[in-house]
Short mmCIF file of C-alpha atoms and ligand atoms in Angstrom, two decimals:
data_model
loop_
_atom_site.label_atom_id
_atom_site.label_comp_id
_atom_site.label_asym_id
_atom_site.label_seq_id
_atom_site.Cartn_x
_atom_site.Cartn_y
_atom_site.Cartn_z
CA VAL A 269 9.84 -25.74 -86.45
CA ASN A 270 7.25 -23.07 -85.85
CA ASP A 271 8.56 -19.58 -85.63
CA TYR A 272 6.35 -18.43 -82.80
CA ARG A 273 6.63 -14.87 -81.70
CA LEU A 274 6.94 -15.56 -78.01
CA ALA A 275 6.76 -12.99 -75.27
CA ARG A 276 10.13 -11.85 -73.97
CA ARG A 277 9.51 -13.71 -70.70
CA ALA A 278 9.04 -16.98 -72.61
CA SER A 279 11.66 -16.69 -75.32
CA ALA A 280 14.59 -17.95 -73.24
CA LEU A 281 12.64 -20.93 -71.85
CA PRO A 282 13.58 -24.44 -73.07
CA ALA A 283 11.35 -25.98 -75.74
CA THR A 284 11.82 -29.52 -74.42
CA LEU A 285 10.09 -30.98 -71.41
CA PRO A 286 12.29 -31.47 -68.33
CA GLU A 287 12.99 -34.79 -66.69
CA SER A 288 10.68 -35.59 -63.81
CA THR A 289 11.58 -34.03 -60.49
CA ILE A 290 9.07 -36.16 -58.58
CA PRO A 291 11.15 -38.37 -56.25
CA ALA A 292 8.80 -41.34 -56.60
CA GLU A 293 9.32 -41.27 -60.36
CA ILE A 294 13.08 -41.37 -60.01
CA ASP A 295 14.80 -44.76 -59.46
CA PRO A 296 13.43 -45.97 -56.09
CA GLY A 297 17.02 -46.69 -54.93
CA THR A 298 17.90 -43.00 -55.29
CA ILE A 299 18.11 -40.93 -52.12
CA CYS A 300 16.57 -37.49 -52.66
CA PHE A 301 18.15 -34.71 -50.63
CA ASP A 302 17.33 -32.26 -53.43
CA SER A 303 13.66 -31.48 -53.04
CA GLY A 304 11.37 -29.65 -50.65
CA PHE A 305 8.98 -32.62 -50.78
CA ALA A 306 7.17 -33.55 -47.57
CA PHE A 307 7.71 -36.86 -45.75
CA PRO A 308 4.79 -38.99 -47.05
CA PRO A 309 4.10 -40.82 -43.72
CA LEU A 310 3.32 -37.39 -42.24
CA PHE A 311 0.36 -36.78 -44.51
CA PRO A 312 -2.77 -36.73 -42.34
CA ASP A 313 -5.73 -38.94 -43.20
CA LEU A 314 -8.01 -36.36 -44.79
CA SER A 315 -10.53 -38.84 -46.22
CA GLY A 316 -13.13 -38.29 -43.45
CA PHE A 317 -12.86 -34.51 -43.87
CA ALA A 318 -13.13 -34.84 -47.66
CA ALA A 319 -16.20 -37.09 -47.36
CA LYS A 320 -17.95 -34.60 -45.09
CA VAL A 321 -17.12 -31.62 -47.28
CA LEU A 322 -18.42 -33.55 -50.32
CA THR A 323 -21.70 -34.47 -48.61
CA ASP A 324 -22.77 -31.88 -46.00
CA GLY A 325 -20.84 -29.12 -47.74
CA ARG A 326 -21.29 -30.25 -51.33
CA ASP A 327 -23.03 -27.18 -52.74
CA GLU A 328 -20.27 -24.89 -51.58
CA ALA A 329 -17.38 -27.30 -52.19
CA LEU A 330 -18.19 -27.94 -55.85
CA GLN A 331 -19.04 -24.35 -56.67
CA TYR A 332 -16.68 -21.56 -57.70
CA SER A 333 -15.05 -20.23 -54.58
CA ASN A 334 -15.43 -16.69 -53.35
CA ALA A 335 -12.55 -14.95 -55.20
CA GLN A 336 -10.89 -13.92 -51.95
CA GLY A 337 -11.22 -17.45 -50.53
CA ARG A 338 -13.62 -19.03 -48.09
CA THR A 339 -14.44 -16.72 -45.21
CA GLY A 340 -14.12 -19.30 -42.42
CA LEU A 341 -10.63 -20.34 -43.53
CA ARG A 342 -9.53 -16.70 -43.88
CA GLY A 343 -10.80 -16.02 -40.37
CA TRP A 344 -8.96 -19.05 -38.98
CA ILE A 345 -5.71 -17.91 -40.63
CA ALA A 346 -6.12 -14.38 -39.30
CA ASP A 347 -6.76 -15.67 -35.78
CA ARG A 348 -3.65 -17.89 -35.85
CA MET A 349 -1.55 -15.00 -37.17
CA ASN A 350 -2.97 -12.80 -34.41
CA ASP A 351 -1.94 -15.45 -31.83
CA ASP A 352 1.47 -14.85 -33.36
CA GLY A 353 1.40 -11.09 -32.70
CA CYS A 354 -0.33 -9.73 -35.83
CA ARG A 355 -3.48 -7.57 -35.97
CA LEU A 356 -5.46 -8.97 -38.90
CA GLY A 357 -9.05 -9.68 -39.85
CA ALA A 358 -10.44 -12.16 -42.38
CA ASP A 359 -10.56 -9.37 -44.98
CA ASP A 360 -6.77 -8.89 -44.75
CA ILE A 361 -6.26 -12.40 -46.12
CA LEU A 362 -6.35 -13.64 -49.72
CA ILE A 363 -6.33 -17.42 -50.25
CA THR A 364 -3.82 -18.47 -52.96
CA ASN A 365 -2.75 -21.68 -54.71
CA GLY A 366 0.22 -22.02 -52.38
CA ALA A 367 2.96 -19.54 -51.59
CA LYS A 368 4.41 -19.68 -55.12
CA ASN A 369 1.13 -18.30 -56.43
CA GLY A 370 1.49 -15.62 -53.74
CA ILE A 371 4.97 -14.68 -55.02
CA ASP A 372 3.65 -14.44 -58.57
CA LEU A 373 0.70 -12.26 -57.50
CA VAL A 374 2.89 -9.88 -55.50
CA CYS A 375 5.10 -9.50 -58.58
CA ARG A 376 2.05 -8.76 -60.71
CA LEU A 377 0.99 -6.16 -58.17
CA LEU A 378 4.28 -4.32 -57.79
CA LEU A 379 6.61 -4.90 -60.73
CA ASP A 380 7.17 -3.31 -64.11
CA GLU A 381 9.95 -4.27 -66.53
CA GLY A 382 13.21 -2.62 -65.61
CA ASP A 383 12.44 -2.44 -61.89
CA THR A 384 14.82 -3.70 -59.24
CA ILE A 385 14.03 -5.95 -56.25
CA VAL A 386 16.18 -7.08 -53.34
CA VAL A 387 16.85 -10.75 -52.56
CA THR A 388 19.35 -12.50 -50.30
CA ALA A 389 22.42 -14.27 -51.69
CA PRO A 390 21.51 -17.13 -51.69
CA THR A 391 17.71 -17.06 -52.12
CA TYR A 392 14.78 -19.44 -52.75
CA PHE A 393 15.68 -20.69 -56.24
CA THR A 394 12.16 -21.28 -57.53
CA ALA A 395 11.39 -17.60 -56.99
CA ILE A 396 14.30 -16.51 -59.21
CA PRO A 397 12.65 -17.39 -62.58
CA ILE A 398 9.33 -15.95 -61.33
CA PHE A 399 11.04 -12.65 -60.59
CA ARG A 400 13.01 -12.80 -63.86
CA SER A 401 9.82 -13.33 -65.87
CA PHE A 402 8.79 -9.80 -64.86
CA GLY A 403 11.94 -8.37 -66.45
CA VAL A 404 13.44 -7.03 -63.23
CA GLU A 405 16.99 -6.79 -61.89
CA LEU A 406 17.74 -8.78 -58.77
CA LEU A 407 19.92 -6.98 -56.27
CA GLU A 408 21.58 -9.57 -54.03
CA VAL A 409 22.40 -8.83 -50.43
CA ALA A 410 24.82 -11.09 -48.56
CA GLN A 411 23.88 -13.00 -45.41
CA ASP A 412 25.76 -13.75 -42.21
CA GLU A 413 24.68 -16.23 -39.53
CA HIS A 414 21.75 -13.91 -38.72
CA GLY A 415 20.41 -13.72 -42.23
CA MET A 416 20.27 -10.75 -44.57
CA ARG A 417 23.01 -8.12 -43.88
CA VAL A 418 20.68 -5.22 -43.26
CA ASP A 419 23.69 -2.92 -42.79
CA ARG A 420 24.83 -3.71 -46.35
CA LEU A 421 21.33 -3.15 -47.67
CA ALA A 422 21.22 0.20 -45.82
CA GLU A 423 24.47 1.26 -47.52
CA ARG A 424 23.14 0.21 -50.90
CA LEU A 425 19.83 2.04 -50.49
CA ALA A 426 21.67 5.16 -49.31
CA SER A 427 23.87 5.08 -52.40
CA MET A 428 20.89 4.52 -54.70
CA ARG A 429 19.15 7.49 -53.14
CA ALA A 430 22.29 9.64 -53.39
CA GLN A 431 22.67 8.72 -57.11
CA ARG A 432 18.95 9.37 -57.65
CA GLU A 433 18.49 5.80 -58.86
CA PRO A 434 14.98 4.33 -58.56
CA LEU A 435 14.68 2.45 -55.29
CA PRO A 436 13.85 -1.31 -55.25
CA LYS A 437 10.15 -2.12 -55.56
CA PHE A 438 10.31 -4.66 -52.76
CA ILE A 439 12.64 -6.66 -50.50
CA TYR A 440 12.02 -10.41 -50.60
CA ASN A 441 13.08 -12.46 -47.59
CA VAL A 442 12.51 -15.79 -45.82
CA PRO A 443 13.26 -14.93 -42.18
CA ASP A 444 12.32 -18.30 -40.61
CA PHE A 445 14.48 -21.31 -41.50
CA HIS A 446 15.56 -19.71 -44.75
CA ASN A 447 15.56 -21.72 -47.94
CA PRO A 448 18.32 -22.69 -48.74
CA SER A 449 20.52 -21.62 -45.82
CA GLY A 450 18.34 -22.78 -42.88
CA LEU A 451 19.03 -19.48 -41.06
CA THR A 452 16.58 -17.73 -38.77
CA MET A 453 16.79 -13.96 -38.43
CA PRO A 454 16.95 -12.82 -34.78
CA LEU A 455 14.56 -10.16 -33.48
CA GLU A 456 17.00 -7.24 -33.55
CA ARG A 457 17.85 -7.88 -37.22
CA ARG A 458 14.13 -8.12 -38.04
CA ARG A 459 13.47 -4.80 -36.34
CA ALA A 460 16.33 -3.21 -38.27
CA LEU A 461 14.95 -4.56 -41.56
CA VAL A 462 11.42 -3.33 -40.88
CA ALA A 463 12.80 0.10 -39.84
CA LEU A 464 14.95 0.31 -42.99
CA ALA A 465 11.98 -0.60 -45.22
CA ALA A 466 9.99 2.16 -43.48
CA GLU A 467 12.79 4.72 -43.90
CA TYR A 468 12.89 4.13 -47.65
CA ASN A 469 9.21 3.28 -48.02
CA VAL A 470 9.94 -0.08 -49.70
CA PRO A 471 7.49 -2.99 -49.21
CA LEU A 472 8.84 -6.10 -47.50
CA VAL A 473 7.71 -9.49 -48.81
CA GLU A 474 7.94 -12.02 -46.02
CA ASP A 475 7.80 -15.60 -47.34
CA ALA A 476 7.19 -17.84 -44.31
CA PRO A 477 6.34 -21.38 -45.39
CA TYR A 478 8.31 -23.07 -42.57
CA ARG A 479 7.26 -20.74 -39.76
CA ARG A 480 5.43 -23.43 -37.76
CA VAL A 481 7.99 -26.15 -38.46
CA ARG A 482 10.16 -25.19 -35.46
CA PHE A 483 12.07 -27.88 -33.54
CA GLU A 484 13.35 -25.95 -30.57
CA GLY A 485 13.68 -22.44 -29.13
CA ASP A 486 11.06 -19.70 -29.15
CA ASP A 487 9.32 -18.20 -32.14
CA VAL A 488 10.82 -14.90 -33.24
CA ALA A 489 8.24 -12.22 -34.09
CA SER A 490 7.32 -12.33 -37.78
CA LEU A 491 8.06 -9.27 -39.89
CA LYS A 492 4.29 -8.91 -40.24
CA ALA A 493 3.89 -8.77 -36.46
CA LEU A 494 6.55 -6.02 -36.31
CA ASP A 495 4.86 -4.08 -39.10
CA THR A 496 3.08 -0.98 -37.82
CA ASP A 497 2.20 0.66 -41.11
CA GLY A 498 1.12 -2.07 -43.55
CA ARG A 499 4.43 -2.31 -45.37
CA VAL A 500 4.86 -6.08 -44.94
CA ILE A 501 3.18 -8.50 -47.37
CA HIS A 502 3.20 -11.91 -45.70
CA LEU A 503 3.04 -15.16 -47.68
CA GLY A 504 1.84 -18.30 -45.92
CA THR A 505 1.05 -21.87 -47.01
CA PHE A 506 -0.27 -25.21 -45.76
CA SER A 507 2.28 -27.05 -47.96
CA LYS A 508 4.90 -27.60 -45.30
CA LEU A 509 2.52 -28.23 -42.42
CA ILE A 510 -0.20 -30.36 -44.01
CA ALA A 511 0.53 -31.31 -47.65
CA PRO A 512 1.91 -29.49 -50.71
CA GLY A 513 -0.52 -31.31 -53.02
CA LEU A 514 -3.38 -29.32 -51.55
CA ARG A 515 -2.00 -26.11 -53.11
CA VAL A 516 -3.62 -23.87 -50.49
CA GLY A 517 -1.75 -20.86 -49.16
CA TRP A 518 -2.45 -17.21 -48.43
CA ILE A 519 -1.31 -13.62 -48.60
CA ALA A 520 -1.79 -11.41 -45.52
CA SER A 521 -1.64 -7.73 -46.30
CA GLU A 522 -3.58 -4.55 -45.85
CA GLN A 523 -7.02 -4.57 -47.49
CA ALA A 524 -6.12 -1.97 -50.11
CA LEU A 525 -3.58 -4.42 -51.51
CA VAL A 526 -5.66 -7.58 -50.95
CA SER A 527 -8.39 -5.98 -52.99
CA ARG A 528 -6.03 -5.46 -55.93
CA LEU A 529 -4.29 -8.81 -55.54
CA MET A 530 -7.67 -10.49 -55.65
CA ARG A 531 -8.42 -8.87 -58.99
CA LEU A 532 -5.04 -9.93 -60.38
CA LYS A 533 -5.70 -13.57 -59.41
CA CYS A 534 -7.58 -14.51 -62.54
CA ASP A 535 -7.76 -18.30 -62.07
CA GLY A 536 -11.40 -18.67 -61.02
CA GLY A 537 -10.42 -18.95 -57.36
CA THR A 538 -8.51 -21.53 -55.33
CA SER A 539 -10.45 -24.84 -55.17
CA ALA A 540 -13.39 -24.49 -52.77
CA LEU A 541 -13.23 -28.23 -52.15
CA LEU A 542 -9.61 -28.14 -51.01
CA GLN A 543 -10.19 -25.01 -48.92
CA GLY A 544 -13.07 -26.80 -47.22
CA ILE A 545 -10.96 -29.85 -46.39
CA VAL A 546 -8.12 -27.68 -45.07
CA TYR A 547 -10.49 -25.57 -42.95
CA ASP A 548 -12.25 -28.55 -41.40
CA PHE A 549 -8.93 -30.26 -40.63
CA CYS A 550 -7.43 -27.07 -39.14
CA ARG A 551 -10.29 -26.56 -36.71
CA SER A 552 -10.54 -30.24 -35.76
CA ASP A 553 -9.03 -31.80 -32.64
CA ALA A 554 -6.55 -33.60 -34.90
CA PHE A 555 -4.72 -30.44 -35.93
CA ASP A 556 -2.57 -29.68 -32.89
CA ALA A 557 -1.43 -33.27 -32.55
CA HIS A 558 -0.58 -33.27 -36.27
CA VAL A 559 1.57 -30.15 -35.96
CA GLN A 560 3.43 -31.72 -33.04
CA ARG A 561 4.03 -34.87 -35.06
CA VAL A 562 5.41 -32.83 -37.98
CA ARG A 563 7.83 -31.03 -35.66
CA ASP A 564 8.95 -34.19 -33.88
CA THR A 565 9.46 -36.12 -37.10
CA TYR A 566 11.43 -33.45 -38.92
CA ARG A 567 13.48 -32.81 -35.78
CA GLN A 568 14.45 -36.48 -35.83
CA HIS A 569 15.35 -36.21 -39.55
CA ARG A 570 17.44 -33.14 -38.87
CA ASP A 571 19.22 -34.77 -35.94
CA THR A 572 19.99 -37.85 -38.02
CA MET A 573 21.43 -35.74 -40.83
CA ILE A 574 23.51 -33.57 -38.49
CA ALA A 575 24.89 -36.65 -36.70
CA ALA A 576 25.77 -38.27 -40.06
CA LEU A 577 27.43 -35.07 -41.33
CA ARG A 578 29.55 -34.85 -38.17
CA ARG A 579 30.48 -38.51 -38.48
CA ASP A 580 31.20 -38.68 -42.24
CA LEU A 581 32.01 -35.17 -43.41
CA PRO A 582 34.26 -33.59 -40.79
CA GLY A 583 35.78 -30.99 -43.16
CA VAL A 584 32.42 -29.58 -44.16
CA GLU A 585 30.94 -26.55 -42.35
CA PHE A 586 27.29 -25.91 -41.58
CA LEU A 587 24.96 -24.30 -39.04
CA VAL A 588 22.33 -26.45 -37.36
CA PRO A 589 18.86 -25.20 -38.44
CA GLU A 590 16.29 -24.74 -35.66
CA GLY A 591 13.47 -25.75 -37.99
CA GLY A 592 12.45 -26.07 -41.62
CA TYR A 593 13.71 -28.56 -44.16
CA TYR A 594 17.31 -27.70 -45.09
CA VAL A 595 20.99 -27.81 -44.14
CA TRP A 596 23.40 -25.61 -46.12
CA LEU A 597 26.92 -27.02 -46.42
CA THR A 598 30.07 -25.07 -47.10
CA LEU A 599 32.58 -27.41 -48.74
CA PRO A 600 36.34 -27.18 -48.17
CA ALA A 601 38.06 -24.69 -50.51
CA GLY A 602 38.93 -26.08 -53.91
CA ILE A 603 35.97 -28.49 -54.17
CA ASP A 604 33.48 -27.62 -56.90
CA ALA A 605 29.93 -28.15 -55.60
CA ASP A 606 28.48 -28.49 -59.11
CA GLU A 607 30.84 -31.39 -59.76
CA VAL A 608 29.99 -32.91 -56.37
CA ALA A 609 26.26 -32.71 -57.15
CA ALA A 610 26.74 -34.31 -60.58
CA LYS A 611 28.89 -37.13 -59.18
CA ALA A 612 26.57 -37.66 -56.20
CA GLY A 613 23.62 -38.01 -58.59
CA GLY A 614 25.59 -40.73 -60.39
CA ALA A 615 26.16 -42.47 -57.05
CA GLY A 616 22.43 -42.40 -56.22
CA VAL A 617 22.19 -39.29 -54.00
CA GLN A 618 20.46 -36.22 -55.40
CA VAL A 619 21.66 -32.90 -53.95
CA LEU A 620 21.44 -29.34 -55.20
CA PRO A 621 24.59 -27.28 -55.78
CA GLY A 622 24.60 -23.81 -54.17
CA SER A 623 25.03 -22.09 -57.55
CA LYS A 624 21.29 -22.62 -58.22
CA PHE A 625 20.42 -20.31 -55.35
CA PHE A 626 22.30 -17.21 -56.43
CA ALA A 627 20.36 -14.87 -58.67
CA ASN A 628 23.40 -13.47 -60.40
CA VAL A 629 25.82 -16.38 -60.58
CA GLY A 630 29.18 -15.04 -61.53
CA THR A 631 28.95 -11.99 -59.32
CA ALA A 632 28.46 -14.04 -56.17
CA VAL A 633 31.74 -14.82 -54.47
CA ASP A 634 32.21 -18.51 -53.82
CA ALA A 635 28.79 -19.57 -55.20
CA GLY A 636 30.47 -22.87 -56.11
CA ARG A 637 31.30 -23.94 -52.54
CA TYR A 638 27.83 -24.77 -51.26
CA LEU A 639 25.39 -27.67 -51.27
CA ARG A 640 21.79 -27.62 -50.07
CA LEU A 641 20.62 -30.83 -48.43
CA SER A 642 16.97 -31.40 -47.62
CA TYR A 643 16.18 -33.87 -44.79
CA SER A 644 12.38 -33.67 -45.20
CA TYR A 645 11.58 -36.41 -47.71
CA SER A 646 13.94 -39.28 -46.85
CA THR A 647 13.68 -41.74 -43.98
CA PRO A 648 16.28 -41.53 -41.20
CA ARG A 649 17.87 -44.70 -42.54
CA GLN A 650 18.15 -43.18 -46.04
CA ILE A 651 19.50 -39.94 -44.55
CA SER A 652 22.30 -41.80 -42.79
CA ALA A 653 23.11 -43.93 -45.84
CA GLY A 654 22.92 -40.92 -48.19
CA ILE A 655 25.42 -38.86 -46.21
CA GLY A 656 27.76 -41.87 -46.24
CA LYS A 657 27.51 -42.01 -50.04
CA LEU A 658 28.07 -38.25 -50.31
CA ALA A 659 31.21 -38.62 -48.18
CA GLY A 660 32.41 -41.30 -50.63
CA VAL A 661 31.95 -38.88 -53.56
CA LEU A 662 33.75 -36.04 -51.77
CA GLY A 663 36.55 -38.37 -50.68
CA MET A 664 37.08 -39.40 -54.32
CA LEU A 665 37.05 -35.84 -55.65
CA ALA A 666 39.33 -34.41 -52.99
CA PRO A 667 41.16 -37.05 -51.02
CA GLY A 668 42.25 -35.60 -47.69
CA ALA A 669 39.98 -32.56 -47.88
CA LEU A 670 37.51 -34.01 -45.41
CA SER A 671 39.98 -34.19 -42.58
CA ILE A 672 41.50 -30.73 -43.02
CA TYR A 673 39.71 -29.16 -40.08
C1 LIG B 31 10.80 -20.17 -49.38
C2 LIG B 31 9.68 -20.91 -50.04
N1 LIG B 31 8.65 -20.24 -50.53
C3 LIG B 31 7.62 -20.86 -51.12
C4 LIG B 31 7.61 -22.23 -51.25
C5 LIG B 31 6.46 -22.87 -51.98
O1 LIG B 31 5.37 -23.15 -51.23
P1 LIG B 31 4.00 -23.61 -51.88
O2 LIG B 31 4.04 -25.10 -51.99
O3 LIG B 31 3.01 -23.14 -50.93
O4 LIG B 31 3.87 -22.95 -53.21
C6 LIG B 31 8.64 -22.99 -50.75
C7 LIG B 31 8.65 -24.45 -50.91
O5 LIG B 31 9.65 -25.10 -51.06
C8 LIG B 31 9.72 -22.32 -50.14
O6 LIG B 31 10.78 -22.98 -49.64
#
């Protein structure tokens, strides 16, 4: 065994390769409620756009991209965000390799070892190891049905200031159809969060991959639209609306930060070919109809899952998400969600236990009572069957618990 001298951020990482997490590589009989994968029948036919980009646009498509990303695509993104209440130009946008790349870049921009950042409890679990790799402390703030408890954060910031502790370097949040809890933060709470960030001069990182995947109700102003002094760094992506395999996303921020983020993004630029395909598809007549189809299809998936949960799991609590990919279940007291997830996997239904979504497991009260179910990837028939199987597992682990309420 080689005795490598690994960096601190790598030394705790496993030396063995993980099992595949690609649903298609798992047993085809398995029902996958555990991933944020898109529903394959929703992928648009991009072949015509690709052919055109590779012929008429070949010289640009096969060249290194402009480091900030293709100008036309940046302008299109800025225009759409302006339709949504922002005030941005193409130069306020940096194209990234998806939102995860955006998270990593923002960390590179703002974090030093020993810093503190704020996340919700629970939070987007893939971001946790990214944050940890920068050697920072994660300060968890509880949520209620309106998302992050801004009042609790205000108390915490006041106490940090009173104790002369260094303030958090940023506040990370997913205000629309939160992953994993499915919650959407109402306008008043958003205003309070933006005002609090201004009072303490802490940047707000708004991660909004599901923003356009809304099934009903009106859009709530994004944090970026409420931002009057450039404190919000907004992360967007085409993963949830078009296809995650494209790996095209963006950061919207003030130019002084975009300029630095661009220099920290040392990967030779996001693929010019893929940016070209995305841009041509977005400005084609097919785009609006595609967005509508995405919303209608995931609404149907959500409705099927909610109906099955009400039918088969009456003792389990949840809020109905107005968009996005996830339902967050609270199990009856006394049932261990990690055990449920393990047993459900054995019964052919993959689910994620809530404990994965808490940055500091052990300090979070009740982290073991939650399950995250994703309705994006499975067909309605699989969704219905999968909830039935999950009910079978819960019924075995805690007979009677499902009819308590
Ligand atoms: C909150 C959140 N942020 C970021 C991402 C990743 O998006 P991308 O595919 O653009 O990296 C996801 C995907 O699951 C997500 O749920």
